[in-house]
GROMACS .gro file of C-alpha atoms in nm:
model
  196
    1UNK     CA    1   0.634   1.099  -2.211
    2UNK     CA    2   0.943   1.246  -2.234
    3UNK     CA    3   0.925   1.562  -2.032
    4UNK     CA    4   0.778   1.391  -1.754
    5UNK     CA    5   1.128   1.177  -1.778
    6UNK     CA    6   1.302   1.490  -1.854
    7UNK     CA    7   1.148   1.634  -1.520
    8UNK     CA    8   1.275   1.341  -1.271
    9UNK     CA    9   1.587   1.383  -1.455
   10UNK     CA   10   1.652   1.768  -1.334
   11UNK     CA   11   1.454   1.740  -0.953
   12UNK     CA   12   1.396   2.101  -0.810
   13UNK     CA   13   1.668   2.262  -0.618
   14UNK     CA   14   1.629   2.066  -0.286
   15UNK     CA   15   1.476   2.438  -0.012
   16UNK     CA   16   1.207   2.440  -0.275
   17UNK     CA   17   1.299   2.724  -0.490
   18UNK     CA   18   1.707   2.889  -0.553
   19UNK     CA   19   1.973   2.750  -0.379
   20UNK     CA   20   2.225   2.948  -0.114
   21UNK     CA   21   2.426   2.945  -0.351
   22UNK     CA   22   2.284   3.103  -0.610
   23UNK     CA   23   2.118   3.346  -0.360
   24UNK     CA   24   2.468   3.446  -0.133
   25UNK     CA   25   2.572   3.529  -0.525
   26UNK     CA   26   2.278   3.794  -0.611
   27UNK     CA   27   2.303   3.924  -0.273
   28UNK     CA   28   2.038   3.796  -0.081
   29UNK     CA   29   1.968   3.682   0.276
   30UNK     CA   30   1.929   3.279   0.294
   31UNK     CA   31   1.579   3.198   0.335
   32UNK     CA   32   1.402   3.137   0.695
   33UNK     CA   33   1.409   2.779   0.750
   34UNK     CA   34   1.047   2.754   0.839
   35UNK     CA   35   0.969   2.830   0.480
   36UNK     CA   36   1.179   2.618   0.350
   37UNK     CA   37   1.068   2.349   0.530
   38UNK     CA   38   0.689   2.466   0.402
   39UNK     CA   39   0.831   2.503   0.052
   40UNK     CA   40   0.930   2.122   0.094
   41UNK     CA   41   0.670   1.968   0.237
   42UNK     CA   42   0.426   2.155   0.021
   43UNK     CA   43   0.640   2.007  -0.255
   44UNK     CA   44   0.717   1.655  -0.174
   45UNK     CA   45   0.278   1.645  -0.085
   46UNK     CA   46   0.185   1.772  -0.429
   47UNK     CA   47   0.290   1.422  -0.611
   48UNK     CA   48   0.123   1.231  -0.332
   49UNK     CA   49   0.032   1.184   0.047
   50UNK     CA   50   0.292   1.163   0.294
   51UNK     CA   51   0.310   1.055   0.658
   52UNK     CA   52   0.479   1.303   0.914
   53UNK     CA   53   0.796   1.067   0.983
   54UNK     CA   54   0.875   1.092   0.585
   55UNK     CA   55   0.789   1.451   0.573
   56UNK     CA   56   1.007   1.479   0.852
   57UNK     CA   57   1.233   1.282   0.724
   58UNK     CA   58   1.267   1.463   0.447
   59UNK     CA   59   1.282   1.787   0.645
   60UNK     CA   60   1.608   1.598   0.838
   61UNK     CA   61   1.817   1.502   0.527
   62UNK     CA   62   1.765   1.825   0.411
   63UNK     CA   63   1.912   2.030   0.794
   64UNK     CA   64   1.619   2.220   0.848
   65UNK     CA   65   1.660   2.260   1.221
   66UNK     CA   66   1.414   2.075   1.433
   67UNK     CA   67   1.188   2.369   1.541
   68UNK     CA   68   1.120   2.450   1.185
   69UNK     CA   69   1.070   2.075   1.142
   70UNK     CA   70   0.803   2.056   1.427
   71UNK     CA   71   0.670   2.386   1.357
   72UNK     CA   72   0.595   2.323   0.984
   73UNK     CA   73   0.452   1.994   1.002
   74UNK     CA   74   0.232   2.076   1.363
   75UNK     CA   75   0.058   2.364   1.134
   76UNK     CA   76   0.041   2.132   0.802
   77UNK     CA   77  -0.123   1.865   1.087
   78UNK     CA   78  -0.344   2.146   1.234
   79UNK     CA   79  -0.540   2.199   0.835
   80UNK     CA   80  -0.518   1.879   0.726
   81UNK     CA   81  -0.256   1.886   0.481
   82UNK     CA   82  -0.121   1.575   0.709
   83UNK     CA   83  -0.315   1.288   0.793
   84UNK     CA   84  -0.143   0.932   0.930
   85UNK     CA   85  -0.483   0.805   0.972
   86UNK     CA   86  -0.646   0.880   0.642
   87UNK     CA   87  -0.329   0.819   0.485
   88UNK     CA   88  -0.342   0.456   0.634
   89UNK     CA   89  -0.688   0.428   0.546
   90UNK     CA   90  -0.594   0.468   0.188
   91UNK     CA   91  -0.295   0.280   0.196
   92UNK     CA   92  -0.498  -0.060   0.305
   93UNK     CA   93  -0.755   0.008   0.072
   94UNK     CA   94  -0.551   0.075  -0.277
   95UNK     CA   95  -0.281  -0.185  -0.191
   96UNK     CA   96  -0.507  -0.521  -0.069
   97UNK     CA   97  -0.762  -0.428  -0.332
   98UNK     CA   98  -0.462  -0.329  -0.625
   99UNK     CA   99  -0.181  -0.580  -0.507
  100UNK     CA  100  -0.360  -0.802  -0.373
  101UNK     CA  101  -0.195  -0.808   0.023
  102UNK     CA  102  -0.337  -0.925   0.291
  103UNK     CA  103  -0.305  -0.753   0.690
  104UNK     CA  104  -0.004  -0.831   0.808
  105UNK     CA  105   0.202  -0.713   0.486
  106UNK     CA  106   0.011  -0.387   0.516
  107UNK     CA  107   0.092  -0.322   0.844
  108UNK     CA  108   0.455  -0.445   0.771
  109UNK     CA  109   0.489  -0.134   0.491
  110UNK     CA  110   0.291   0.105   0.690
  111UNK     CA  111   0.526   0.051   1.006
  112UNK     CA  112   0.837   0.140   0.752
  113UNK     CA  113   0.633   0.448   0.682
  114UNK     CA  114   0.579   0.591   1.011
  115UNK     CA  115   0.231   0.521   1.054
  116UNK     CA  116   0.149   0.486   1.439
  117UNK     CA  117   0.039   0.110   1.544
  118UNK     CA  118  -0.247   0.211   1.680
  119UNK     CA  119  -0.343   0.390   1.332
  120UNK     CA  120  -0.214   0.091   1.177
  121UNK     CA  121  -0.458  -0.144   1.333
  122UNK     CA  122  -0.777   0.058   1.333
  123UNK     CA  123  -0.638   0.094   0.915
  124UNK     CA  124  -0.631  -0.316   0.873
  125UNK     CA  125  -0.915  -0.346   1.102
  126UNK     CA  126  -1.105  -0.287   0.791
  127UNK     CA  127  -1.037  -0.564   0.607
  128UNK     CA  128  -1.250  -0.890   0.739
  129UNK     CA  129  -1.079  -1.265   0.769
  130UNK     CA  130  -1.369  -1.310   0.480
  131UNK     CA  131  -1.294  -1.047   0.297
  132UNK     CA  132  -0.913  -1.123   0.308
  133UNK     CA  133  -0.975  -1.456   0.206
  134UNK     CA  134  -1.222  -1.406  -0.101
  135UNK     CA  135  -0.859  -1.170  -0.217
  136UNK     CA  136  -0.677  -1.500  -0.150
  137UNK     CA  137  -0.870  -1.666  -0.363
  138UNK     CA  138  -0.893  -1.484  -0.649
  139UNK     CA  139  -0.486  -1.390  -0.674
  140UNK     CA  140  -0.470  -1.833  -0.672
  141UNK     CA  141  -0.772  -1.838  -0.920
  142UNK     CA  142  -0.502  -1.576  -1.154
  143UNK     CA  143  -0.199  -1.809  -1.129
  144UNK     CA  144  -0.352  -2.151  -1.122
  145UNK     CA  145  -0.344  -2.185  -1.489
  146UNK     CA  146   0.043  -2.087  -1.474
  147UNK     CA  147   0.091  -2.388  -1.236
  148UNK     CA  148  -0.029  -2.619  -1.516
  149UNK     CA  149   0.167  -2.880  -1.568
  150UNK     CA  150   0.363  -2.924  -1.243
  151UNK     CA  151   0.317  -3.195  -1.027
  152UNK     CA  152   0.048  -3.084  -0.749
  153UNK     CA  153   0.296  -3.070  -0.472
  154UNK     CA  154   0.511  -2.790  -0.667
  155UNK     CA  155   0.200  -2.634  -0.755
  156UNK     CA  156   0.069  -2.594  -0.382
  157UNK     CA  157   0.402  -2.457  -0.280
  158UNK     CA  158   0.428  -2.231  -0.529
  159UNK     CA  159   0.050  -2.089  -0.514
  160UNK     CA  160   0.080  -2.109  -0.098
  161UNK     CA  161   0.393  -1.938  -0.128
  162UNK     CA  162   0.314  -1.653  -0.355
  163UNK     CA  163   0.008  -1.583  -0.069
  164UNK     CA  164   0.255  -1.594   0.197
  165UNK     CA  165   0.506  -1.355   0.070
  166UNK     CA  166   0.166  -1.108   0.014
  167UNK     CA  167   0.166  -1.145   0.374
  168UNK     CA  168  -0.093  -1.435   0.384
  169UNK     CA  169  -0.086  -1.679   0.683
  170UNK     CA  170   0.004  -2.007   0.596
  171UNK     CA  171  -0.330  -2.202   0.728
  172UNK     CA  172  -0.535  -1.952   0.503
  173UNK     CA  173  -0.288  -2.001   0.216
  174UNK     CA  174  -0.230  -2.361   0.232
  175UNK     CA  175  -0.684  -2.387   0.286
  176UNK     CA  176  -0.725  -2.149  -0.043
  177UNK     CA  177  -0.501  -2.315  -0.275
  178UNK     CA  178  -0.578  -2.647  -0.142
  179UNK     CA  179  -0.973  -2.595  -0.241
  180UNK     CA  180  -0.880  -2.492  -0.570
  181UNK     CA  181  -0.667  -2.761  -0.651
  182UNK     CA  182  -0.969  -2.991  -0.545
  183UNK     CA  183  -1.199  -2.803  -0.785
  184UNK     CA  184  -0.949  -2.855  -1.077
  185UNK     CA  185  -0.981  -3.213  -1.022
  186UNK     CA  186  -0.592  -3.243  -0.824
  187UNK     CA  187  -0.620  -3.454  -0.548
  188UNK     CA  188  -0.485  -3.336  -0.227
  189UNK     CA  189  -0.599  -3.566   0.007
  190UNK     CA  190  -0.233  -3.685   0.116
  191UNK     CA  191  -0.148  -3.330   0.115
  192UNK     CA  192   0.064  -3.280   0.414
  193UNK     CA  193   0.026  -3.006   0.679
  194UNK     CA  194   0.356  -2.938   0.769
  195UNK     CA  195   0.355  -2.610   0.592
  196UNK     CA  196   0.522  -2.526   0.209
   0.00000   0.00000   0.00000
């Protein structure tokens, strides 16, 4: 654990090897931009999958010329090292099961990562409404005990608010929370439908 922290504190040179100033001191010519772009992308892909736009942004930050970046990104896509479709599917699977996020929240996250809208639609459509509602029920069941002792309106708002932050629609959130509270013996007959 200690070693891992030290490694994070001392990031490798951004060009994937010796810095340009140390190369100049040694009398070496500056590295080819395509070679630099390739090294940067490989280093970034070693830790975790990334989208094409994430890699393009990283190359832009490191001032890699657009032509060199495009050449490397296209080649990496061609050989399957960059695959936004697979990235989106894995992201949906992981974040839905791991964090309980609904389709709306997952789509929002994928947009911020630069995934194309059609790929996002395809990935989130793999989650059906029934699966999403089952996950919402599990989330509420886990949080229900922590709300005991609160008045029922506060419990409803707190639990439905938690689901809303995870991207669940208001209608589904209210339905799932009411059901859970009713199963616990709460009288939900007078809960208004005005929202939370």
